Coordinates of C-alpha atoms in Angstrom, one line a residue:
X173 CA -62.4 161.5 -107.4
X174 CA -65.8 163.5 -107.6
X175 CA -68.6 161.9 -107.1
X176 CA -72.2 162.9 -108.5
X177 CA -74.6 163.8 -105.5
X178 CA -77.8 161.8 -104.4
X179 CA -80.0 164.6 -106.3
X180 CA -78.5 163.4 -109.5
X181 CA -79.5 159.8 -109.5
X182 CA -82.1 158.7 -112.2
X183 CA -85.2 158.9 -110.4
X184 CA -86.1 154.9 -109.2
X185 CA -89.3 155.4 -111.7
X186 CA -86.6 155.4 -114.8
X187 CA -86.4 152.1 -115.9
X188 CA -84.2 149.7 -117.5
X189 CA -84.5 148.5 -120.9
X190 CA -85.2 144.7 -119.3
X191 CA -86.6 145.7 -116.2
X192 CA -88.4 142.9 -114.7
X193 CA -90.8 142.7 -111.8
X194 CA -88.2 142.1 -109.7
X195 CA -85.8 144.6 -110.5
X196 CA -88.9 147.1 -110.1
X197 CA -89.6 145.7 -106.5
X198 CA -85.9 146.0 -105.6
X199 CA -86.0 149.7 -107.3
X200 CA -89.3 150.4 -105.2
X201 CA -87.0 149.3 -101.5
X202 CA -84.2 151.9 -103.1
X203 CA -86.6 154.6 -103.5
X204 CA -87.6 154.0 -99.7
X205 CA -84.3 153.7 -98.7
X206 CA -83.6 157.5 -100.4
X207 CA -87.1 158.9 -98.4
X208 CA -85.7 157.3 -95.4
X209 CA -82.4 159.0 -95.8
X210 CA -83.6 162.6 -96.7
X211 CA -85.8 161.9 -93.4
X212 CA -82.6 161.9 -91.6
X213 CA -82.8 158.0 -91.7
X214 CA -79.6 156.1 -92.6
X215 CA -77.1 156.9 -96.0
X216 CA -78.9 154.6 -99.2
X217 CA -75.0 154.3 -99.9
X218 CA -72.7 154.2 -97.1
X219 CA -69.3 154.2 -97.1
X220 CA -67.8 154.4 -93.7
X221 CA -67.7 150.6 -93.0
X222 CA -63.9 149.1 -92.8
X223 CA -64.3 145.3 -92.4
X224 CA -61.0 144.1 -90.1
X225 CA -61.8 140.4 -91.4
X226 CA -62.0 138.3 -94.4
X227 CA -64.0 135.2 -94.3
X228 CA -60.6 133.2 -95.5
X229 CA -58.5 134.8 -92.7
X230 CA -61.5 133.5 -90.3
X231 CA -61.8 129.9 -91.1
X232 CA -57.9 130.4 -91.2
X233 CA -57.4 131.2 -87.9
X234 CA -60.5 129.5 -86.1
X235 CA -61.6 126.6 -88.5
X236 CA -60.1 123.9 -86.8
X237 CA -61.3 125.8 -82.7
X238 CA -64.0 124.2 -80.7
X239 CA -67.2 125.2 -80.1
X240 CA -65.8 125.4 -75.9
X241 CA -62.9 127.6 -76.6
X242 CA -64.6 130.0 -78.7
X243 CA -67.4 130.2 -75.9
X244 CA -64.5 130.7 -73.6
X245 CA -62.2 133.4 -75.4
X246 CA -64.8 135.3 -77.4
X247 CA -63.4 136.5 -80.6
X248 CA -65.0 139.8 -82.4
X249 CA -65.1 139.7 -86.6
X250 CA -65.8 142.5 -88.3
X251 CA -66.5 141.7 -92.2
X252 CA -68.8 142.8 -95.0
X253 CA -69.6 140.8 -98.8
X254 CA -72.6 140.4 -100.7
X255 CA -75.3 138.2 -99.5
X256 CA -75.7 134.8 -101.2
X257 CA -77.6 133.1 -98.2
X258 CA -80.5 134.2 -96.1
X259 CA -82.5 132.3 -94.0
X260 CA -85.8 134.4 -91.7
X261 CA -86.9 132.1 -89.1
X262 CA -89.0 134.5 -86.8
X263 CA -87.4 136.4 -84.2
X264 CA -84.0 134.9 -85.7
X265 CA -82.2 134.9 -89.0
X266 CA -79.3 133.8 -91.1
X267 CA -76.8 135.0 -93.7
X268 CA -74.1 133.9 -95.9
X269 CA -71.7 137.1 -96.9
X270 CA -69.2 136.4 -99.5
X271 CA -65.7 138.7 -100.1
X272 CA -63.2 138.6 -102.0
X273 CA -61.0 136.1 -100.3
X274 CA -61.2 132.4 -101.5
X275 CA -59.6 129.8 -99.3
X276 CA -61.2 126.6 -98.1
X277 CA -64.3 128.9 -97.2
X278 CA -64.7 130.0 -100.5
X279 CA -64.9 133.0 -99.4
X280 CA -68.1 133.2 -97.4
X281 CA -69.2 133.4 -93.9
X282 CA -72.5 132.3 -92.0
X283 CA -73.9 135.5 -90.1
X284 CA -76.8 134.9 -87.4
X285 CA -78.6 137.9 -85.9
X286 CA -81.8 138.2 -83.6
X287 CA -84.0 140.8 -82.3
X288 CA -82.2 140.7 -79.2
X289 CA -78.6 140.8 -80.9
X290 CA -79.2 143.8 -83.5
X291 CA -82.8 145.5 -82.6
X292 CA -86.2 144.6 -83.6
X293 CA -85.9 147.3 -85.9
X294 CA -83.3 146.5 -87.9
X295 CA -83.9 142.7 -87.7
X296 CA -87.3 143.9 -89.2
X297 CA -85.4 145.9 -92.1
X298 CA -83.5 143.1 -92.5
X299 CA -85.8 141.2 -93.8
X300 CA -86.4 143.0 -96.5
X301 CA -83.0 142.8 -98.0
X302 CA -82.0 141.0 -100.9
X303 CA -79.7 138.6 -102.0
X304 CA -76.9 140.4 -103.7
X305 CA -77.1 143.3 -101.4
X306 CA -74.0 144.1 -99.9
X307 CA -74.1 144.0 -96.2
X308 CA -71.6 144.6 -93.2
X309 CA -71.6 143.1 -89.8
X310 CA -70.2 143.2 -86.8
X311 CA -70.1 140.8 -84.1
X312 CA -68.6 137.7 -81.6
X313 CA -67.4 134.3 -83.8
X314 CA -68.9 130.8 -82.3
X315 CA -70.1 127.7 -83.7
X316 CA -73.6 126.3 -84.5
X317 CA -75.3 123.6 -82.8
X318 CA -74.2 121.6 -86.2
X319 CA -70.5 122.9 -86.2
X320 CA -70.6 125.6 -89.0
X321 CA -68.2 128.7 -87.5
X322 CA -70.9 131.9 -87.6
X323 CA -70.4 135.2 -87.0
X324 CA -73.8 136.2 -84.1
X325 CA -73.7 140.0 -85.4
X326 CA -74.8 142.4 -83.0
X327 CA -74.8 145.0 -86.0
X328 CA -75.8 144.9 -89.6
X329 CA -75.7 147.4 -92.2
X330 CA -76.6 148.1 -96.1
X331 CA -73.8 148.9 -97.5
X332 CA -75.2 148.8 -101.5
X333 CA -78.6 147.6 -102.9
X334 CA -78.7 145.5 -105.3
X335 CA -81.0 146.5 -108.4
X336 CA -81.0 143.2 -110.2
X337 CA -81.1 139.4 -108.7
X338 CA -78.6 136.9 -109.0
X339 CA -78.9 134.2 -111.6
X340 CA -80.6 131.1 -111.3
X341 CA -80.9 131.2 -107.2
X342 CA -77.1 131.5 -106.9
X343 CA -76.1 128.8 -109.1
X344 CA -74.3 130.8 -111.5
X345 CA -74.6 131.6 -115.4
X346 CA -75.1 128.7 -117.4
X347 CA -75.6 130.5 -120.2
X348 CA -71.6 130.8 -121.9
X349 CA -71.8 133.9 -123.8
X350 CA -73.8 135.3 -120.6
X351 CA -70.8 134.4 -118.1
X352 CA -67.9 136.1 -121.0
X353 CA -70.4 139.2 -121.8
X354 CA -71.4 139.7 -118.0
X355 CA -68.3 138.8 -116.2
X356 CA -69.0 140.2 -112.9
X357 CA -72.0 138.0 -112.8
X358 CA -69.7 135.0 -113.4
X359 CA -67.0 135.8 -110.8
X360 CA -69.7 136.9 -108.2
X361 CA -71.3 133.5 -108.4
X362 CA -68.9 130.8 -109.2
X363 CA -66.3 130.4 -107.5
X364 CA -64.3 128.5 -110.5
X365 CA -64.0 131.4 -112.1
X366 CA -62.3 133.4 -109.1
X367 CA -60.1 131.1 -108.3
X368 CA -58.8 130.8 -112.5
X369 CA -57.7 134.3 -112.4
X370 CA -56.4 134.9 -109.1
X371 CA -54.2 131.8 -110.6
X372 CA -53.8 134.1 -113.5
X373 CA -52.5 137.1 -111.4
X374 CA -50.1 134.7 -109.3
X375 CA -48.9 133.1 -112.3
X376 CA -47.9 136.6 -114.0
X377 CA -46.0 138.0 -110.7
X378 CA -44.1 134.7 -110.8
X379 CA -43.3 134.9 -114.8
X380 CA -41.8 138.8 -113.5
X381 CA -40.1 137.5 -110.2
X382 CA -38.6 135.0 -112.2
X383 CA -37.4 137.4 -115.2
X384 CA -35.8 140.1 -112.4
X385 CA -34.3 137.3 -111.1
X386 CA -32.5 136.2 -114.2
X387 CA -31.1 139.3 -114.9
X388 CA -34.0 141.2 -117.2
X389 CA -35.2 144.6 -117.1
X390 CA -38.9 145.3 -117.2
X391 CA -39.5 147.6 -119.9
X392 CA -43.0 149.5 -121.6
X393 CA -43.0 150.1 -125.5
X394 CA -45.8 152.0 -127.6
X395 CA -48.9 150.3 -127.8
X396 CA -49.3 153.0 -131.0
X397 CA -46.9 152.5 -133.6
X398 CA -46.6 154.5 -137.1
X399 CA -45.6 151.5 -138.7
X400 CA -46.9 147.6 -137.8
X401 CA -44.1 145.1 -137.5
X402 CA -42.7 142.5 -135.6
X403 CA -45.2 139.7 -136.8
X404 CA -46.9 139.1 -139.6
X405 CA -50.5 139.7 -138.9
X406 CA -53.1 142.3 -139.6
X407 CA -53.2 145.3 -137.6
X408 CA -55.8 147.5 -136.2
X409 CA -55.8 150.7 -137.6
X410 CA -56.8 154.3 -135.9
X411 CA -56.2 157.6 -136.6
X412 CA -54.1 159.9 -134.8
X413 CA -56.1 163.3 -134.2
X414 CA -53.1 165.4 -132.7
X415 CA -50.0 164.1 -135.4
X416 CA -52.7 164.2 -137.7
X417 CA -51.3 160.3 -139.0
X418 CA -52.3 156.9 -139.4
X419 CA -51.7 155.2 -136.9
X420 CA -51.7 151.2 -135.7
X421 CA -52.5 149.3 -132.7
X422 CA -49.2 147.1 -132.1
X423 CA -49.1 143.1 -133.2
X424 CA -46.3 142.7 -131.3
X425 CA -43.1 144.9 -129.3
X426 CA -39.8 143.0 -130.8
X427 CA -38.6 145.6 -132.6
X428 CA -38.9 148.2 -130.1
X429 CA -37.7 146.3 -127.9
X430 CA -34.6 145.0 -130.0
X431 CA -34.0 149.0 -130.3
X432 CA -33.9 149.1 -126.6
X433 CA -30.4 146.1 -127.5
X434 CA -29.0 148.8 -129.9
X435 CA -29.1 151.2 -127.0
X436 CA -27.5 149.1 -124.7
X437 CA -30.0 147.2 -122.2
X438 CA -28.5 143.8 -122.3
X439 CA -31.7 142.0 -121.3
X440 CA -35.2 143.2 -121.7
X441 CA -38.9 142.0 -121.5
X442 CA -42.6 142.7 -121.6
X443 CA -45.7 141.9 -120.3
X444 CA -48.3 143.8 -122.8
X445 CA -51.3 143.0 -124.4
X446 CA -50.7 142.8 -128.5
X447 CA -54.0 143.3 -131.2
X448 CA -54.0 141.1 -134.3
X449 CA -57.4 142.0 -136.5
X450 CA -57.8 138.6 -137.3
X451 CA -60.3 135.6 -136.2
X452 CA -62.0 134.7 -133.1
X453 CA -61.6 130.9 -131.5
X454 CA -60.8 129.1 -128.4
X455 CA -57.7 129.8 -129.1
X456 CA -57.5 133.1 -130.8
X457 CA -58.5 136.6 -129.1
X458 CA -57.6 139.8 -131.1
X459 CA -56.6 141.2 -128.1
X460 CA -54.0 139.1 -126.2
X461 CA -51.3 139.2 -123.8
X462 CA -47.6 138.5 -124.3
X463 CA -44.5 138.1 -122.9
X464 CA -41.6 139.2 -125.5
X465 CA -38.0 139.3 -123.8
X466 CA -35.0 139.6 -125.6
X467 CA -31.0 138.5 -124.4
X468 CA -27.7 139.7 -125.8
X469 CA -25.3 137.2 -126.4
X470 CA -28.2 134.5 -126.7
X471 CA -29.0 132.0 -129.2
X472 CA -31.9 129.9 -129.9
X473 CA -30.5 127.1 -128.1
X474 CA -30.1 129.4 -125.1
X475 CA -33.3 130.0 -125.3
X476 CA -34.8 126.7 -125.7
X477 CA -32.9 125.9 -122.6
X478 CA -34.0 128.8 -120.6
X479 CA -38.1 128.4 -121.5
X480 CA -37.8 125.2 -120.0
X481 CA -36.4 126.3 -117.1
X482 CA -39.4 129.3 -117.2
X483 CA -42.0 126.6 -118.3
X484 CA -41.4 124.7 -115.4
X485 CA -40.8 127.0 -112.8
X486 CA -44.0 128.5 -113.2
X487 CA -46.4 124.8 -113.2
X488 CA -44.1 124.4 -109.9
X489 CA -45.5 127.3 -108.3
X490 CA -49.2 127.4 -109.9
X491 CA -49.3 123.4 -108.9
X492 CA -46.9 122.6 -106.6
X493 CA -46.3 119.1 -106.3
X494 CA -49.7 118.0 -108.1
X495 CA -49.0 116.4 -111.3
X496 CA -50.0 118.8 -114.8
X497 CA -53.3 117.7 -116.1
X498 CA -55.2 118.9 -119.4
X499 CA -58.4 117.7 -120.5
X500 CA -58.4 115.0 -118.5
X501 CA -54.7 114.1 -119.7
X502 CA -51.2 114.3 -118.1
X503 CA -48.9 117.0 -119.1
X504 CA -45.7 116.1 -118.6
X505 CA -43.0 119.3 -118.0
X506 CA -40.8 118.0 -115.6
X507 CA -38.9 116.1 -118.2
X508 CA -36.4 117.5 -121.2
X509 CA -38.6 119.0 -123.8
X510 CA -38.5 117.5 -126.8
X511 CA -36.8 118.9 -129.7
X512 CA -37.5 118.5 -133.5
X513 CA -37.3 120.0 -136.8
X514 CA -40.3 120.5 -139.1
X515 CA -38.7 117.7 -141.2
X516 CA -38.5 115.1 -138.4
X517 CA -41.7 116.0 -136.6
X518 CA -43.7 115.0 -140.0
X519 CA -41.2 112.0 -140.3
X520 CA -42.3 111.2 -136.7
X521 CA -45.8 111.9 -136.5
X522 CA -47.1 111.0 -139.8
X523 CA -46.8 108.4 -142.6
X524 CA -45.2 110.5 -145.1
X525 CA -41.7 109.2 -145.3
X526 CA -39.6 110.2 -147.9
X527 CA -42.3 111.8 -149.7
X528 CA -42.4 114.9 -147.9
X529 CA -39.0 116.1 -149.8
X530 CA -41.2 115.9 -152.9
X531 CA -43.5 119.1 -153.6
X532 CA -45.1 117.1 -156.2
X533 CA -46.5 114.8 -153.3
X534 CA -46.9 117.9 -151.2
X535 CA -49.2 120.1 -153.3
X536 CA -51.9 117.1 -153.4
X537 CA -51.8 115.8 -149.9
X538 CA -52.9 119.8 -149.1
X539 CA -55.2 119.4 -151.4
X540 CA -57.0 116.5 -149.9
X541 CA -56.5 118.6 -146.9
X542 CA -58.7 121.8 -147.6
X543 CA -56.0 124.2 -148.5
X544 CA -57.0 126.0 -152.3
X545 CA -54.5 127.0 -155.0
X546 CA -56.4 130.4 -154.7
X547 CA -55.9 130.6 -150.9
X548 CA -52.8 129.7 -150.0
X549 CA -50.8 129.8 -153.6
X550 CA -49.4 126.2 -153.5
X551 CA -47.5 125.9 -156.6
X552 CA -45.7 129.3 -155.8
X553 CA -44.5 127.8 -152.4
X554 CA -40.8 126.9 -152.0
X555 CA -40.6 122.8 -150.6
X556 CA -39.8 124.5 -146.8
X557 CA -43.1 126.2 -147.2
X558 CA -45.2 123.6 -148.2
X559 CA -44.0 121.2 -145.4
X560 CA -44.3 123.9 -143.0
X561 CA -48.0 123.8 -144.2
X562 CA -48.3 119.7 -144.5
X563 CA -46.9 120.3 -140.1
X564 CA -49.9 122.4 -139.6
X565 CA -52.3 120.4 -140.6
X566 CA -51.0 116.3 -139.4
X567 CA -48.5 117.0 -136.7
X568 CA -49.5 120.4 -134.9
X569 CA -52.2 118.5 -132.9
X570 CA -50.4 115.7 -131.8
X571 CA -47.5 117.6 -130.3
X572 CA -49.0 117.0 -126.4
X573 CA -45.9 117.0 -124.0
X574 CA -43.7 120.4 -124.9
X575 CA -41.7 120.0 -127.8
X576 CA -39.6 122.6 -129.5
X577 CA -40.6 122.7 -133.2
X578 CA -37.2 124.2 -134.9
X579 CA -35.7 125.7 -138.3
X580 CA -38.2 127.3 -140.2
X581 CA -37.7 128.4 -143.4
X582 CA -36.4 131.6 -143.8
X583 CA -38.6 132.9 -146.6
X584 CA -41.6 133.5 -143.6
X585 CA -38.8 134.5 -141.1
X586 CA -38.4 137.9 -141.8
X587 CA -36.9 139.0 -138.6
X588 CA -34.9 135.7 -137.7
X589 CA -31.3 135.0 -138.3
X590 CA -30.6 132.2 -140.8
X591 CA -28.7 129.1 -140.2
X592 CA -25.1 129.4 -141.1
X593 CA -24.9 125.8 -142.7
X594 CA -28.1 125.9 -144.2
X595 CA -29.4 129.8 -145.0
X596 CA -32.7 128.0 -146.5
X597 CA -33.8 127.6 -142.8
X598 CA -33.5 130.2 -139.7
X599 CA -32.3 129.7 -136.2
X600 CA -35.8 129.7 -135.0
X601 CA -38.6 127.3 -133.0
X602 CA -41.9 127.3 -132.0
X603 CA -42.8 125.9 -128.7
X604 CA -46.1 123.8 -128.5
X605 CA -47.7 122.4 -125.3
X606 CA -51.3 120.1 -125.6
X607 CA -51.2 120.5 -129.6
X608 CA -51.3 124.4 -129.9
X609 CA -48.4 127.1 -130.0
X610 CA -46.9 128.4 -126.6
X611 CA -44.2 130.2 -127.9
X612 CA -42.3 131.4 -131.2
X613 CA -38.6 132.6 -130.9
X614 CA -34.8 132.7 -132.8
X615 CA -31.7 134.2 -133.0
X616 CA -32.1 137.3 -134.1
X617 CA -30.5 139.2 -137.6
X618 CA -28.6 142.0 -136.3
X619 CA -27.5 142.0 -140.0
X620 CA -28.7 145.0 -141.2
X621 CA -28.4 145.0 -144.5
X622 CA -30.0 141.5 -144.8
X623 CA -32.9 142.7 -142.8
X624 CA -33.8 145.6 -145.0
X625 CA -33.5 143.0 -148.3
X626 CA -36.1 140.8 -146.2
X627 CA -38.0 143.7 -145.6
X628 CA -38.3 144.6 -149.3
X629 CA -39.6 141.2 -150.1
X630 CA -42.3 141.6 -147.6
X631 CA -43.2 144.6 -149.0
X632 CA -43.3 143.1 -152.6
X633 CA -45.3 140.0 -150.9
X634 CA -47.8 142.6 -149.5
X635 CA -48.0 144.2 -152.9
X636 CA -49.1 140.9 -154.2
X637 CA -51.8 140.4 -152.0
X638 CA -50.5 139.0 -148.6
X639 CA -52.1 141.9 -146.1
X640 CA -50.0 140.3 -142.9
X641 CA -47.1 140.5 -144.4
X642 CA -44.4 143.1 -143.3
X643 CA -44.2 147.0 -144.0
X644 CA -40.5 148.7 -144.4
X645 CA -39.3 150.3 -141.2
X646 CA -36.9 152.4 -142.1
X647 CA -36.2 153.2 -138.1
X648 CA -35.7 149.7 -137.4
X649 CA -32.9 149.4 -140.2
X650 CA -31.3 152.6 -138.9
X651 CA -31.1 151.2 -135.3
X652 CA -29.5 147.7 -136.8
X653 CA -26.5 150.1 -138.5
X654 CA -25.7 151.2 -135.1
X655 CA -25.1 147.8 -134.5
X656 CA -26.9 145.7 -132.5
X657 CA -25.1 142.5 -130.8
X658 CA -26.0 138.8 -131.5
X659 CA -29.0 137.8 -129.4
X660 CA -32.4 135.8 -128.6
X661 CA -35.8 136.9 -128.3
X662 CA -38.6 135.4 -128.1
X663 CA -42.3 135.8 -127.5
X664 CA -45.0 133.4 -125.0
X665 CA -48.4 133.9 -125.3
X666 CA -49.8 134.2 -121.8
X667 CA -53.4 133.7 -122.5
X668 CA -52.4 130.4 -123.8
X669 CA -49.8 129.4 -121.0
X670 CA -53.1 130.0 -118.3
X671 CA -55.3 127.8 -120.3
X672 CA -52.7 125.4 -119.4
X673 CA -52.7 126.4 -115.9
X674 CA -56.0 126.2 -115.6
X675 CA -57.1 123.4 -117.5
X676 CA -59.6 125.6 -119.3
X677 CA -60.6 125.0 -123.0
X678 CA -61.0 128.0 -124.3
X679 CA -58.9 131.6 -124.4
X680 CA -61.9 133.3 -123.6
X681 CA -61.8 131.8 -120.2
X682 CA -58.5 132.9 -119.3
X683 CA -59.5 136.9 -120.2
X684 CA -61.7 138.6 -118.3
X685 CA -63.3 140.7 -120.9
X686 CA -62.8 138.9 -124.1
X687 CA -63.7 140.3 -127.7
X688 CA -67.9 139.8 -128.3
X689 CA -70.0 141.1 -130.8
X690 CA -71.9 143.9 -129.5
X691 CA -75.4 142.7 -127.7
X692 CA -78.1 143.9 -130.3

């Protein structure tokens, strides 16, 4: 990787749009540091420094060792992090570094230095440095006269000034929008945030250890497709200089990756993000992550069975043996997951009775509910539809401990086999954890003929007016005359599953960079 050299830099006098006093004082100590360096003082920007230790890996191995036995077997550290800490106390001084390891230590690690330890001269730059700098040192690990493990450095470097100071004194953002729109901010000083997404991370490498282990094969699918499918929702749309063709940023990978069954992969998934140009929420995020994965010779019930197993597997290793909690309320995945159709859920969770075989009740219960004749075409809908609806809007919310929401109607299942006893309704559920949606998934048509009919009604549905419902892929119905054999698919939205993992409220918390409006 190139780098630019030092004679490139915007000169220190080149200010920042909100350039403060501070940032100008901290600009002023770079600019010395450059003189210094073209003096044939010390690099501005070092990078020769290898830290052996993390601050973790420290309090790992000595947390629990008396202030006597370090005295008595001297142990050397070598680390580096960004300063959150200092004390200057004369000829003496202390530092708090922080890295990138968490632990019980959060990360951090007291350093003490002294004229005696690291030079008057550089105990004298010291000084001068800021919080936020990053800084290396080097030197023998005891214990302070009140217990706290310290590294006494006997050498300390700058390894990166800091231009701007940390929020608040090192409290943090408090400012939401300001801890989403400047994330590094937020992970540098709360260590909350940290923790949530290495839970992320070690939550996704368990989802894949767990797939490999069952006999899946990690796949990659274009995040560019000529034709959106495999949802309905509204797609993103770019051009394609090269091809010189429209192109669309992918709502979801099913029906590449049911080609990848035609071909003869018995058992594929993916991990990818997905783009729906639709509404913002603490749910929603129009770019997201998912996990589709897709099993020959699987049904739905198969695959009920087996995102339990997944569900569960995963809370075990994010949580171990402490209980599930979410806002403040037990989650409870260790026992079966519940399993209802749309029809007994609003039979269970509401007052509606018989009533809800009736659209002529229907229609003006969601009414009283907000939903317009203009918006969502009530009299049009078929009585499946409607209750579908009439679910959304009582039951959805309640649904707190998983429960597998099952047979949808077939008329907004485009892609999902239909019941054999009852073809009004398709071998399909959705799974929904804490009142919200987890997961969506059926047997899939391998019918081809039957898919390209459904197709051509969500064409003539599009034509009408509905701009998330489904183009014709011609491709797809070619691949499904091959023949593709009876299977399961279905699809897990991650972003979701780690707000469960880490009790957070909103999807935004979960993603590291999530979708904002551009600062004015």
């Amino acid at each position: 990787m190139s780098q630019a050299p030092i004679s490139s830099v915007p000169p220190a006098e080149a200010p920042a749009h909100d350039e403060n006093q501070l940032i100008a004082e901290r600009r002023d100590k770079l600019k010395a540091l450059r003189e210094m360096q073209k003096q044939g003082g010390a690099i501005a920007f070092p990078n020769d420094f290898k830290p052996a230790d993390k601050a973790a890996e420290l309090f790992a191995s000595h947390g629990q060792t008396s202030k006597e036995a370090l005295e008595a077997a001297p142990v050397r550290a070598s680390v580096a992090g960004r300063m959150m800490l200092k004390r200057v106390m004369g000829k003496a001084s202390f530092a708090t570094l922080q890295d990138a390891s968490l632990g019980e230590s959060g990360g951090r690690i007291q350093i003490y230095l002294n004229n005696d330890s690291v030079g008057e001269a550089v105990h004298a730059a010291f000084k001068h440095w800021d919080l936020g700098d990053i800084v290396a040192a080097e030197g023998v690990v005891f214990r302070t006269g009140k217990g706290e493990l310290t590294i006494h450095a006997d050498s300390i470097r700058l390894l990166t000034k800091s231009l701007r100071p940390l929020p608040d004194k090192f409290h943090g953002l408090h400012d939401q929008e300001m801890k989403y729109r400047q994330r590094y901010v937020d992970l540098m000083t709360d260590e909350a945030t940290r923790r949530r997404f290495v839970v992320r991370s070690q939550a996704l490498s368990t989802l894949r250890e767990f797939m490999v282990s069952h006999g899946f094969l990690e796949v990659e699918t274009p995040m560019l497709h000529p034709i959106p499918g495999g949802a309905n929702a509204r797609p993103f749309e770019t051009h394609h200089n090269a091809l010189d063709q429209q192109m669309f940023l992918r709502i979801a990978p099913e029906l590449y990756l049911k080609r990848l069954l035609v071909g003869g992969f018995d058992r594929v998934f993916e991990i990818n993000r997905n783009f729906r140009n639709e509404g913002i929420s603490v749910r929603h995020n129009p770019e997201f992550t998912m996990m589709e994965f897709y099993a020959a010779y699987w049904n739905y019930q198969d695959l009920m069975d087996f995102n339990e197993q997944l569900i569960r597997h995963v809370v075990k290793q994010v949580h171990g043996d402490t209980p599930l909690t979410y806002n403040g309320q037990p989650v409870d995945v260790m026992s079966p997951f519940e399993r209802l159709t749309i029809r007994q859920a609003i039979l269970k969770y509401t007052e509606a009775g018989d009533q809800v075989d009736s659209a002529e009740w229907l229609i003006p219960q969601l009414k009283k509910l907000g939903l317009s004749e203009a918006k969502h075409q009530l009299s049009q809908r078929s009585l499946a539809s409607l209750q579908v609806l009439y679910f959304e809007e009582t039951v959805e919310e309640k649904l707190w401990n998983p429960t597998f929401i099952m047979d949808h109607p077939t008329e907004i299942s485009p892609l999902a086999r239909a019941n054999d006893a009852n073809p009004d309704v398709t071998e399909r559920f959705e799974l929904y954890i804490t009142g919200r949606e987890f997961g969506n998934a059926f047997s899939e048509l391998n019918d081809a003929e039957d898919q390209a009919a459904r197709f051509h009604a969500q064409v003539a549905s599009k034509d009408g007016g509905d701009d998330e419902a489904m183009h014709f892929d011609a491709d797809f119905i070619r691949a499904l005359e091959y023949g593709m054999p009876p299977a399961g698919g279905c699809g897990i939205g991650i972003d979701r599953l780690m707000m469960l993992l880490t009790d957070s409220s909103s999807i935004r918390d979960v993603i590291l960079f999530p979708a904002l409006r551009r600062e004015a």
